[in-house]
PDB file of C-alpha atoms and ligand atoms in Angstrom:
ATOM      1  CA  MET W 162      -6.504 -13.918  12.677  1.00  0.00           C
ATOM      2  CA  ASN W 163      -5.492 -11.174  10.280  1.00  0.00           C
ATOM      3  CA  ARG W 164      -7.415 -10.684   7.071  1.00  0.00           C
ATOM      4  CA  ILE W 165      -5.480 -11.702   3.961  1.00  0.00           C
ATOM      5  CA  GLY W 166      -5.853  -9.316   1.051  1.00  0.00           C
ATOM      6  CA  ILE W 167      -4.584  -8.729  -2.458  1.00  0.00           C
ATOM      7  CA  HIS W 168      -3.913  -5.703  -4.631  1.00  0.00           C
ATOM      8  CA  TYR W 169      -6.438  -5.805  -7.479  1.00  0.00           C
ATOM      9  CA  ALA W 170      -3.800  -4.970 -10.100  1.00  0.00           C
ATOM     10  CA  TYR W 171      -2.275  -8.454  -9.750  1.00  0.00           C
ATOM     11  CA  TRP W 172      -4.667  -9.510 -12.519  1.00  0.00           C
ATOM     12  CA  GLN W 173      -4.564  -6.238 -14.441  1.00  0.00           C
ATOM     13  CA  ARG W 174      -2.658  -4.813 -17.362  1.00  0.00           C
ATOM     14  CA  ASP W 175      -4.625  -1.560 -17.234  1.00  0.00           C
ATOM     15  CA  TRP W 176      -5.687   0.253 -14.057  1.00  0.00           C
ATOM     16  CA  ASN W 177      -9.309   0.649 -15.007  1.00  0.00           C
ATOM     17  CA  THR W 178     -11.459  -2.450 -14.828  1.00  0.00           C
ATOM     18  CA  ASP W 179     -14.739  -3.848 -13.533  1.00  0.00           C
ATOM     19  CA  PHE W 180     -13.953  -3.267  -9.848  1.00  0.00           C
ATOM     20  CA  ILE W 181     -17.045  -5.108  -8.639  1.00  0.00           C
ATOM     21  CA  GLU W 182     -15.891  -8.169 -10.549  1.00  0.00           C
ATOM     22  CA  SER W 183     -12.420  -7.763  -8.965  1.00  0.00           C
ATOM     23  CA  VAL W 184     -13.996  -7.965  -5.516  1.00  0.00           C
ATOM     24  CA  ARG W 185     -16.134 -10.985  -6.426  1.00  0.00           C
ATOM     25  CA  HIS W 186     -13.127 -12.730  -7.936  1.00  0.00           C
ATOM     26  CA  ALA W 187     -10.887 -12.065  -4.927  1.00  0.00           C
ATOM     27  CA  ALA W 188     -13.610 -13.323  -2.575  1.00  0.00           C
ATOM     28  CA  SER W 189     -14.069 -16.477  -4.643  1.00  0.00           C
ATOM     29  CA  LEU W 190     -10.393 -17.317  -4.117  1.00  0.00           C
ATOM     30  CA  GLY W 191     -10.612 -16.871  -0.355  1.00  0.00           C
ATOM     31  CA  PHE W 192      -9.361 -13.297   0.083  1.00  0.00           C
ATOM     32  CA  GLU W 193     -10.880 -11.130   2.796  1.00  0.00           C
ATOM     33  CA  ALA W 194      -9.557  -7.751   1.671  1.00  0.00           C
ATOM     34  CA  VAL W 195      -8.713  -5.897  -1.547  1.00  0.00           C
ATOM     35  CA  ASP W 196      -6.452  -2.900  -2.096  1.00  0.00           C
ATOM     36  CA  PHE W 197      -7.615  -0.541  -4.818  1.00  0.00           C
ATOM     37  CA  ALA W 198      -6.162   2.513  -6.519  1.00  0.00           C
ATOM     38  CA  THR W 199      -8.454   5.504  -5.991  1.00  0.00           C
ATOM     39  CA  ALA W 200      -8.651   7.560  -9.186  1.00  0.00           C
ATOM     40  CA  ASP W 201     -10.776   5.363 -11.446  1.00  0.00           C
ATOM     41  CA  ILE W 202     -13.171   4.418  -8.651  1.00  0.00           C
ATOM     42  CA  MET W 203     -13.603   8.043  -7.575  1.00  0.00           C
ATOM     43  CA  ALA W 204     -14.531   8.795 -11.188  1.00  0.00           C
ATOM     44  CA  LEU W 205     -17.357   6.217 -11.246  1.00  0.00           C
ATOM     45  CA  PRO W 206     -20.980   7.324 -10.973  1.00  0.00           C
ATOM     46  CA  ARG W 207     -22.183   7.268  -7.375  1.00  0.00           C
ATOM     47  CA  PRO W 208     -24.566   4.323  -7.808  1.00  0.00           C
ATOM     48  CA  LYS W 209     -21.671   2.241  -9.147  1.00  0.00           C
ATOM     49  CA  GLN W 210     -19.518   3.219  -6.153  1.00  0.00           C
ATOM     50  CA  ALA W 211     -22.348   2.239  -3.825  1.00  0.00           C
ATOM     51  CA  GLU W 212     -22.681  -1.092  -5.606  1.00  0.00           C
ATOM     52  CA  LEU W 213     -18.952  -1.731  -5.161  1.00  0.00           C
ATOM     53  CA  ARG W 214     -19.143  -0.816  -1.465  1.00  0.00           C
ATOM     54  CA  ASP W 215     -22.200  -3.001  -0.893  1.00  0.00           C
ATOM     55  CA  THR W 216     -20.791  -5.938  -2.854  1.00  0.00           C
ATOM     56  CA  ALA W 217     -17.614  -5.866  -0.781  1.00  0.00           C
ATOM     57  CA  LYS W 218     -19.574  -5.618   2.433  1.00  0.00           C
ATOM     58  CA  GLY W 219     -21.853  -8.483   1.447  1.00  0.00           C
ATOM     59  CA  LEU W 220     -18.861 -10.709   0.668  1.00  0.00           C
ATOM     60  CA  GLY W 221     -17.001  -9.762   3.842  1.00  0.00           C
ATOM     61  CA  ILE W 222     -14.245  -8.009   1.879  1.00  0.00           C
ATOM     62  CA  ALA W 223     -12.473  -5.079   3.552  1.00  0.00           C
ATOM     63  CA  LEU W 224     -11.458  -2.379   1.074  1.00  0.00           C
ATOM     64  CA  SER W 225      -8.383  -0.163   1.261  1.00  0.00           C
ATOM     65  CA  PHE W 226      -7.644   2.775  -1.019  1.00  0.00           C
ATOM     66  CA  LEU W 227      -4.192   3.715  -2.309  1.00  0.00           C
ATOM     67  CA  PRO W 228      -3.830   6.593  -4.760  1.00  0.00           C
ATOM     68  CA  ALA W 229      -1.228   6.412  -7.535  1.00  0.00           C
ATOM     69  CA  THR W 230      -0.001   9.884  -6.621  1.00  0.00           C
ATOM     70  CA  GLY W 231       1.378  12.024  -9.452  1.00  0.00           C
ATOM     71  CA  PRO W 232       3.433  15.225  -9.523  1.00  0.00           C
ATOM     72  CA  GLU W 233       0.266  17.379  -9.664  1.00  0.00           C
ATOM     73  CA  VAL W 234      -0.714  16.386  -6.122  1.00  0.00           C
ATOM     74  CA  ASP W 235       2.701  16.430  -4.418  1.00  0.00           C
ATOM     75  CA  ILE W 236       2.108  17.842  -0.933  1.00  0.00           C
ATOM     76  CA  ALA W 237       5.891  18.196  -0.417  1.00  0.00           C
ATOM     77  CA  SER W 238       6.402  20.198  -3.625  1.00  0.00           C
ATOM     78  CA  PRO W 239       8.250  23.533  -3.405  1.00  0.00           C
ATOM     79  CA  ASP W 240       5.333  24.934  -5.464  1.00  0.00           C
ATOM     80  CA  ARG W 241       2.608  26.166  -3.123  1.00  0.00           C
ATOM     81  CA  SER W 242      -0.232  25.686  -5.630  1.00  0.00           C
ATOM     82  CA  ILE W 243       0.756  22.046  -6.200  1.00  0.00           C
ATOM     83  CA  ARG W 244       0.846  21.477  -2.441  1.00  0.00           C
ATOM     84  CA  GLU W 245      -2.569  23.054  -2.004  1.00  0.00           C
ATOM     85  CA  ASN W 246      -3.887  20.948  -4.867  1.00  0.00           C
ATOM     86  CA  GLY W 247      -2.553  17.845  -3.129  1.00  0.00           C
ATOM     87  CA  VAL W 248      -4.039  18.806   0.234  1.00  0.00           C
ATOM     88  CA  GLU W 249      -7.491  19.208  -1.301  1.00  0.00           C
ATOM     89  CA  TYR W 250      -7.127  15.983  -3.292  1.00  0.00           C
ATOM     90  CA  PHE W 251      -6.075  13.881  -0.305  1.00  0.00           C
ATOM     91  CA  LYS W 252      -8.880  15.328   1.803  1.00  0.00           C
ATOM     92  CA  ARG W 253     -11.330  14.257  -0.888  1.00  0.00           C
ATOM     93  CA  CYS W 254      -9.687  10.812  -1.007  1.00  0.00           C
ATOM     94  CA  VAL W 255     -10.001  10.409   2.769  1.00  0.00           C
ATOM     95  CA  GLN W 256     -13.678  11.366   2.663  1.00  0.00           C
ATOM     96  CA  PHE W 257     -14.180   9.001  -0.275  1.00  0.00           C
ATOM     97  CA  THR W 258     -12.472   6.176   1.639  1.00  0.00           C
ATOM     98  CA  ALA W 259     -14.929   6.630   4.497  1.00  0.00           C
ATOM     99  CA  ASP W 260     -17.868   6.878   2.077  1.00  0.00           C
ATOM    100  CA  MET W 261     -16.816   3.507   0.649  1.00  0.00           C
ATOM    101  CA  GLY W 262     -17.049   1.919   4.078  1.00  0.00           C
ATOM    102  CA  SER W 263     -13.260   1.651   4.408  1.00  0.00           C
ATOM    103  CA  ASP W 264     -10.952   2.942   7.122  1.00  0.00           C
ATOM    104  CA  ILE W 265      -7.609   2.525   5.313  1.00  0.00           C
ATOM    105  CA  PHE W 266      -6.194   5.251   3.089  1.00  0.00           C
ATOM    106  CA  ALA W 267      -2.583   4.432   2.338  1.00  0.00           C
ATOM    107  CA  GLY W 268       0.405   4.883   0.075  1.00  0.00           C
ATOM    108  CA  ILE W 269       2.822   7.661  -0.824  1.00  0.00           C
ATOM    109  CA  ILE W 270       0.362  10.185   0.597  1.00  0.00           C
ATOM    110  CA  TYR W 271       3.086  12.415   2.020  1.00  0.00           C
ATOM    111  CA  SER W 272       4.463  13.408  -1.414  1.00  0.00           C
ATOM    112  CA  ALA W 273       4.165  11.819  -4.867  1.00  0.00           C
ATOM    113  CA  TRP W 274       5.073   8.487  -6.379  1.00  0.00           C
ATOM    114  CA  GLN W 275       8.365   8.741  -8.289  1.00  0.00           C
ATOM    115  CA  ALA W 276       8.747  12.407  -7.330  1.00  0.00           C
ATOM    116  CA  ARG W 277      11.925  13.706  -8.894  1.00  0.00           C
ATOM    117  CA  VAL W 278      14.416  15.679  -6.856  1.00  0.00           C
ATOM    118  CA  GLU W 279      15.381  18.966  -8.506  1.00  0.00           C
ATOM    119  CA  GLY W 280      19.090  19.671  -8.259  1.00  0.00           C
ATOM    120  CA  ILE W 281      21.240  18.028  -5.621  1.00  0.00           C
ATOM    121  CA  LEU W 282      19.710  16.894  -2.359  1.00  0.00           C
ATOM    122  CA  ASN W 283      22.084  17.293   0.567  1.00  0.00           C
ATOM    123  CA  ASP W 284      19.366  17.737   3.133  1.00  0.00           C
ATOM    124  CA  LYS W 285      15.704  16.823   2.906  1.00  0.00           C
ATOM    125  CA  SER W 286      14.493  18.558   6.042  1.00  0.00           C
ATOM    126  CA  ASP W 287      12.814  21.394   4.085  1.00  0.00           C
ATOM    127  CA  ALA W 288      10.877  18.939   1.908  1.00  0.00           C
ATOM    128  CA  LEU W 289       9.877  16.953   4.981  1.00  0.00           C
ATOM    129  CA  GLU W 290       8.645  20.094   6.697  1.00  0.00           C
ATOM    130  CA  ARG W 291       6.583  21.073   3.628  1.00  0.00           C
ATOM    131  CA  SER W 292       5.063  17.590   3.658  1.00  0.00           C
ATOM    132  CA  ARG W 293       4.284  17.804   7.382  1.00  0.00           C
ATOM    133  CA  GLU W 294       2.791  21.269   7.021  1.00  0.00           C
ATOM    134  CA  SER W 295       0.433  19.911   4.350  1.00  0.00           C
ATOM    135  CA  LEU W 296      -0.427  16.864   6.411  1.00  0.00           C
ATOM    136  CA  ARG W 297      -1.419  19.027   9.374  1.00  0.00           C
ATOM    137  CA  LYS W 298      -4.206  20.363   7.121  1.00  0.00           C
ATOM    138  CA  ILE W 299      -5.310  16.889   5.971  1.00  0.00           C
ATOM    139  CA  LEU W 300      -5.217  14.930   9.215  1.00  0.00           C
ATOM    140  CA  PRO W 301      -8.249  16.586  10.839  1.00  0.00           C
ATOM    141  CA  THR W 302     -10.311  15.156   7.965  1.00  0.00           C
ATOM    142  CA  ALA W 303      -8.922  11.669   8.654  1.00  0.00           C
ATOM    143  CA  GLU W 304      -9.669  12.119  12.352  1.00  0.00           C
ATOM    144  CA  ASP W 305     -13.237  13.302  11.644  1.00  0.00           C
ATOM    145  CA  CYS W 306     -13.874  10.473   9.157  1.00  0.00           C
ATOM    146  CA  GLY W 307     -12.325   7.726  11.273  1.00  0.00           C
ATOM    147  CA  VAL W 308      -9.821   6.783   8.564  1.00  0.00           C
ATOM    148  CA  TRP W 309      -6.274   5.544   9.193  1.00  0.00           C
ATOM    149  CA  TYR W 310      -3.887   7.684   7.154  1.00  0.00           C
ATOM    150  CA  CYS W 311      -1.075   5.214   6.423  1.00  0.00           C
ATOM    151  CA  LEU W 312       2.214   6.487   5.009  1.00  0.00           C
ATOM    152  CA  GLU W 313       3.909   3.820   2.900  1.00  0.00           C
ATOM    153  CA  VAL W 314       7.654   3.611   3.374  1.00  0.00           C
ATOM    154  CA  VAL W 315       9.084   2.793  -0.058  1.00  0.00           C
ATOM    155  CA  ASN W 316      12.406   2.189  -1.744  1.00  0.00           C
ATOM    156  CA  ARG W 317      14.717   4.947  -2.945  1.00  0.00           C
ATOM    157  CA  TYR W 318      13.830   4.553  -6.629  1.00  0.00           C
ATOM    158  CA  GLU W 319      10.177   5.413  -6.034  1.00  0.00           C
ATOM    159  CA  GLN W 320      10.410   8.204  -3.456  1.00  0.00           C
ATOM    160  CA  TYR W 321      13.025  10.136  -1.509  1.00  0.00           C
ATOM    161  CA  LEU W 322      11.357  11.212   1.759  1.00  0.00           C
ATOM    162  CA  LEU W 323      10.565   7.996   3.631  1.00  0.00           C
ATOM    163  CA  ASN W 324      12.789   5.056   2.685  1.00  0.00           C
ATOM    164  CA  THR W 325      13.174   3.341   6.046  1.00  0.00           C
ATOM    165  CA  ALA W 326      10.941   2.456   8.961  1.00  0.00           C
ATOM    166  CA  GLU W 327      13.097   4.758  11.126  1.00  0.00           C
ATOM    167  CA  GLU W 328      12.257   7.707   8.876  1.00  0.00           C
ATOM    168  CA  GLY W 329       8.581   6.760   8.945  1.00  0.00           C
ATOM    169  CA  ILE W 330       8.587   6.573  12.737  1.00  0.00           C
ATOM    170  CA  ALA W 331      10.231  10.001  13.082  1.00  0.00           C
ATOM    171  CA  TYR W 332       7.671  11.510  10.710  1.00  0.00           C
ATOM    172  CA  VAL W 333       4.628   9.968  12.416  1.00  0.00           C
ATOM    173  CA  ASP W 334       5.864  10.855  15.900  1.00  0.00           C
ATOM    174  CA  SER W 335       6.436  14.474  14.892  1.00  0.00           C
ATOM    175  CA  LEU W 336       2.757  15.019  14.108  1.00  0.00           C
ATOM    176  CA  ASN W 337       0.949  13.487  17.042  1.00  0.00           C
ATOM    177  CA  SER W 338      -2.264  12.480  15.258  1.00  0.00           C
ATOM    178  CA  PRO W 339      -4.144   9.394  16.460  1.00  0.00           C
ATOM    179  CA  ARG W 340      -5.005   8.578  12.812  1.00  0.00           C
ATOM    180  CA  LEU W 341      -1.486   8.860  11.363  1.00  0.00           C
ATOM    181  CA  LYS W 342       0.068   5.412  10.854  1.00  0.00           C
ATOM    182  CA  LEU W 343       2.522   3.518   8.646  1.00  0.00           C
ATOM    183  CA  LEU W 344       2.276   0.976   5.852  1.00  0.00           C
ATOM    184  CA  LEU W 345       5.309  -1.285   5.561  1.00  0.00           C
ATOM    185  CA  ASP W 346       5.953  -3.412   2.476  1.00  0.00           C
ATOM    186  CA  THR W 347       8.387  -6.343   2.418  1.00  0.00           C
ATOM    187  CA  PHE W 348       9.370  -5.611  -1.202  1.00  0.00           C
ATOM    188  CA  HIS W 349      10.538  -2.100  -0.334  1.00  0.00           C
ATOM    189  CA  MET W 350      12.014  -3.213   2.992  1.00  0.00           C
ATOM    190  CA  ASN W 351      14.150  -5.859   1.300  1.00  0.00           C
ATOM    191  CA  ILE W 352      15.911  -3.046  -0.550  1.00  0.00           C
ATOM    192  CA  GLU W 353      16.293  -0.551   2.285  1.00  0.00           C
ATOM    193  CA  GLU W 354      16.220  -2.192   5.724  1.00  0.00           C
ATOM    194  CA  ASP W 355      19.176  -3.835   7.456  1.00  0.00           C
ATOM    195  CA  ASP W 356      16.849  -5.952   9.576  1.00  0.00           C
ATOM    196  CA  ILE W 357      13.252  -6.400   8.364  1.00  0.00           C
ATOM    197  CA  PRO W 358      11.785  -8.056  11.498  1.00  0.00           C
ATOM    198  CA  GLY W 359      13.600  -5.498  13.658  1.00  0.00           C
ATOM    199  CA  ALA W 360      12.073  -2.652  11.627  1.00  0.00           C
ATOM    200  CA  ILE W 361       8.573  -4.110  12.141  1.00  0.00           C
ATOM    201  CA  ARG W 362       9.219  -4.299  15.881  1.00  0.00           C
ATOM    202  CA  ARG W 363      10.338  -0.682  16.059  1.00  0.00           C
ATOM    203  CA  VAL W 364       7.273   0.470  14.125  1.00  0.00           C
ATOM    204  CA  GLY W 365       5.093  -1.518  16.535  1.00  0.00           C
ATOM    205  CA  GLY W 366       1.671   0.023  17.095  1.00  0.00           C
ATOM    206  CA  ARG W 367       2.210   2.568  14.318  1.00  0.00           C
ATOM    207  CA  LEU W 368       1.661  -0.212  11.767  1.00  0.00           C
ATOM    208  CA  ALA W 369      -1.856  -0.067  10.299  1.00  0.00           C
ATOM    209  CA  HIS W 370      -1.459  -1.815   6.943  1.00  0.00           C
ATOM    210  CA  PHE W 371       1.064  -4.348   5.634  1.00  0.00           C
ATOM    211  CA  HIS W 372       2.114  -5.371   2.115  1.00  0.00           C
ATOM    212  CA  VAL W 373       3.805  -8.673   1.420  1.00  0.00           C
ATOM    213  CA  GLY W 374       5.725  -9.997  -1.559  1.00  0.00           C
ATOM    214  CA  GLU W 375       9.022 -11.578  -2.485  1.00  0.00           C
ATOM    215  CA  PRO W 376      12.126  -9.452  -3.244  1.00  0.00           C
ATOM    216  CA  ASN W 377      11.198  -9.367  -6.964  1.00  0.00           C
ATOM    217  CA  ARG W 378       7.482  -8.874  -6.276  1.00  0.00           C
ATOM    218  CA  ARG W 379       6.493 -12.483  -6.853  1.00  0.00           C
ATOM    219  CA  LEU W 380       3.719 -13.835  -4.674  1.00  0.00           C
ATOM    220  CA  PRO W 381       4.704 -14.370  -1.042  1.00  0.00           C
ATOM    221  CA  GLY W 382       6.042 -17.889  -0.638  1.00  0.00           C
ATOM    222  CA  GLN W 383       7.270 -18.162  -4.242  1.00  0.00           C
ATOM    223  CA  GLY W 384      10.844 -17.191  -3.437  1.00  0.00           C
ATOM    224  CA  LYS W 385      13.189 -20.090  -4.113  1.00  0.00           C
ATOM    225  CA  ASP W 386      16.171 -19.270  -1.906  1.00  0.00           C
ATOM    226  CA  GLY W 387      14.632 -18.050   1.326  1.00  0.00           C
ATOM    227  CA  ARG W 388      15.854 -14.484   0.967  1.00  0.00           C
ATOM    228  CA  MET W 389      12.673 -13.027   2.507  1.00  0.00           C
ATOM    229  CA  PRO W 390      12.814 -13.779   6.250  1.00  0.00           C
ATOM    230  CA  TRP W 391       9.170 -14.837   6.482  1.00  0.00           C
ATOM    231  CA  LYS W 392       9.455 -16.580   9.816  1.00  0.00           C
ATOM    232  CA  GLY W 393      11.042 -13.515  11.398  1.00  0.00           C
ATOM    233  CA  ILE W 394       8.487 -11.228   9.760  1.00  0.00           C
ATOM    234  CA  PHE W 395       5.510 -13.175  11.129  1.00  0.00           C
ATOM    235  CA  THR W 396       7.090 -13.511  14.535  1.00  0.00           C
ATOM    236  CA  ALA W 397       7.576  -9.731  14.613  1.00  0.00           C
ATOM    237  CA  LEU W 398       3.959  -9.110  13.510  1.00  0.00           C
ATOM    238  CA  ARG W 399       2.815 -11.384  16.323  1.00  0.00           C
ATOM    239  CA  ASP W 400       5.091  -9.694  18.853  1.00  0.00           C
ATOM    240  CA  VAL W 401       3.773  -6.203  18.048  1.00  0.00           C
ATOM    241  CA  GLY W 402       0.199  -7.497  18.195  1.00  0.00           C
ATOM    242  CA  TYR W 403      -0.571  -6.600  14.587  1.00  0.00           C
ATOM    243  CA  THR W 404      -4.231  -7.407  13.881  1.00  0.00           C
ATOM    244  CA  GLY W 405      -4.603  -5.485  10.609  1.00  0.00           C
ATOM    245  CA  ILE W 406      -4.793  -6.586   7.010  1.00  0.00           C
ATOM    246  CA  ILE W 407      -1.913  -8.422   5.337  1.00  0.00           C
ATOM    247  CA  THR W 408      -2.160  -7.647   1.629  1.00  0.00           C
ATOM    248  CA  MET W 409      -0.121  -9.419  -0.994  1.00  0.00           C
ATOM    249  CA  GLU W 410       0.986  -7.031  -3.713  1.00  0.00           C
ATOM    250  CA  PRO W 411       2.477  -9.216  -6.450  1.00  0.00           C
ATOM    251  CA  PHE W 412       3.264  -7.859  -9.901  1.00  0.00           C
ATOM    252  CA  VAL W 413       4.271 -10.556 -12.376  1.00  0.00           C
ATOM    253  CA  ARG W 414       2.706  -9.559 -15.687  1.00  0.00           C
ATOM    254  CA  MET W 415       4.614  -7.630 -18.299  1.00  0.00           C
ATOM    255  CA  GLY W 416       2.866  -4.979 -20.368  1.00  0.00           C
ATOM    256  CA  GLY W 417       0.025  -2.487 -20.214  1.00  0.00           C
ATOM    257  CA  GLN W 418      -0.203   0.527 -17.942  1.00  0.00           C
ATOM    258  CA  VAL W 419       0.443  -1.562 -14.838  1.00  0.00           C
ATOM    259  CA  GLY W 420       3.560  -3.298 -16.155  1.00  0.00           C
ATOM    260  CA  LYS W 421       4.970   0.071 -17.239  1.00  0.00           C
ATOM    261  CA  ALA W 422       4.175   1.869 -13.972  1.00  0.00           C
ATOM    262  CA  ILE W 423       5.610  -0.945 -11.851  1.00  0.00           C
ATOM    263  CA  CYS W 424       8.626  -1.445 -14.180  1.00  0.00           C
ATOM    264  CA  VAL W 425       7.878  -5.085 -14.984  1.00  0.00           C
ATOM    265  CA  TRP W 426      10.209  -5.354 -17.973  1.00  0.00           C
ATOM    266  CA  ARG W 427      10.066  -9.166 -18.252  1.00  0.00           C
ATOM    267  CA  ASP W 428       7.307 -11.666 -17.816  1.00  0.00           C
ATOM    268  CA  LEU W 429       7.476 -13.241 -14.357  1.00  0.00           C
ATOM    269  CA  GLN W 430       4.145 -14.943 -14.914  1.00  0.00           C
ATOM    270  CA  GLU W 431       4.648 -18.656 -15.227  1.00  0.00           C
ATOM    271  CA  GLY W 432       1.887 -20.412 -17.095  1.00  0.00           C
ATOM    272  CA  PRO W 433      -1.411 -19.198 -18.507  1.00  0.00           C
ATOM    273  CA  ASP W 434      -3.676 -16.560 -16.971  1.00  0.00           C
ATOM    274  CA  GLU W 435      -5.624 -19.243 -15.085  1.00  0.00           C
ATOM    275  CA  ALA W 436      -2.441 -20.057 -13.174  1.00  0.00           C
ATOM    276  CA  LEU W 437      -2.637 -16.601 -11.559  1.00  0.00           C
ATOM    277  CA  ASP W 438      -5.621 -17.796  -9.534  1.00  0.00           C
ATOM    278  CA  ALA W 439      -4.041 -21.090  -8.532  1.00  0.00           C
ATOM    279  CA  ASP W 440      -0.876 -19.269  -7.473  1.00  0.00           C
ATOM    280  CA  ALA W 441      -2.882 -16.755  -5.438  1.00  0.00           C
ATOM    281  CA  ARG W 442      -4.641 -19.570  -3.574  1.00  0.00           C
ATOM    282  CA  ILE W 443      -1.307 -21.214  -2.791  1.00  0.00           C
ATOM    283  CA  SER W 444      -0.016 -17.900  -1.504  1.00  0.00           C
ATOM    284  CA  ILE W 445      -3.029 -17.443   0.803  1.00  0.00           C
ATOM    285  CA  GLY W 446      -2.235 -20.886   2.228  1.00  0.00           C
ATOM    286  CA  PHE W 447       1.387 -19.899   2.692  1.00  0.00           C
ATOM    287  CA  LEU W 448       0.471 -16.740   4.622  1.00  0.00           C
ATOM    288  CA  ARG W 449      -2.081 -18.611   6.756  1.00  0.00           C
ATOM    289  CA  SER W 450       0.494 -21.256   7.626  1.00  0.00           C
ATOM    290  CA  GLN W 451       3.037 -18.568   8.554  1.00  0.00           C
ATOM    291  CA  LEU W 452       0.485 -16.859  10.818  1.00  0.00           C
ATOM    292  CA  ALA W 453      -0.438 -20.167  12.449  1.00  0.00           C
ATOM    293  CA  ALA W 454       3.205 -21.141  12.966  1.00  0.00           C
ATOM    294  CA  ALA W 455       3.971 -17.806  14.633  1.00  0.00           C
ATOM    295  CA  GLN W 456       0.969 -18.217  16.936  1.00  0.00           C
ATOM    296  CA  ALA W 457       1.858 -21.826  17.764  1.00  0.00           C
ATOM    297  CA  ALA W 458       5.399 -20.776  18.672  1.00  0.00           C
ATOM    298  CA  THR W 459       4.027 -18.715  21.558  1.00  0.00           C
ATOM    299  CA  LEU W 460       2.306 -21.718  23.182  1.00  0.00           C
TER     300      LEU W 460
HETATM  301 MN1   MN A 185       3.184  -1.584  -1.343  1.00  0.00          MN
END
């Protein structure tokens, strides 16, 4: 059965927090994996990082690391020094991921989050080639460290290079690295894909991490009108033999650094803060029941 995870920022208004407590809290609710941003954890003293790693290990929590990439580390930038900066940064992140006992480094690690396009973009092949050229320098580190380098395909308002599974597949296949994989996210897919289960099937064995949420980033299972094709999604995950982590990435709280970065301009949180935990537990149950139903359907 796949591990069920959560992005730590579900509970956060600011990115920095007591990360060890985040892991303990997630474990107490029944999660088996946590997605973290990298920057604040990489800035911790080494003993604190070791304590986080050991706490997660002791609780059976798998960690994944996703940088909130900014324009200063854009490996697709036309500016060579920015690209080189990004290459060195992502290499350090990959090494750090391995040092933390994790094998998942994921996100918009082929360019930058919310990278702006200068001028008019009629053709993105040059930007893609700059990104690939940078990645060729990073991937040997991922291969040496035994880390999956998972490119997250995201919606058009957050990035311009990889918006569909098809684009992600073409990119991954052009580089021929055993450690280069994809991260799909149902929130982004609901904006860009014509057929979400079909996209998962085409990605197949290239899928190494998976984010789940409703079309407005509520917790999976909280959609009221059935717009997210959950049954089809879980059937597709079963059909491609996906055994990786399924991480919910809900963002429902307005305010703070997180609300601003994620563009949560209204409060989707229903009830007091304690309700966040109850809702998360319900959502774990929903995902488990979807997994079980997909398995049962094969019998
Ligand atoms: Mn995501």
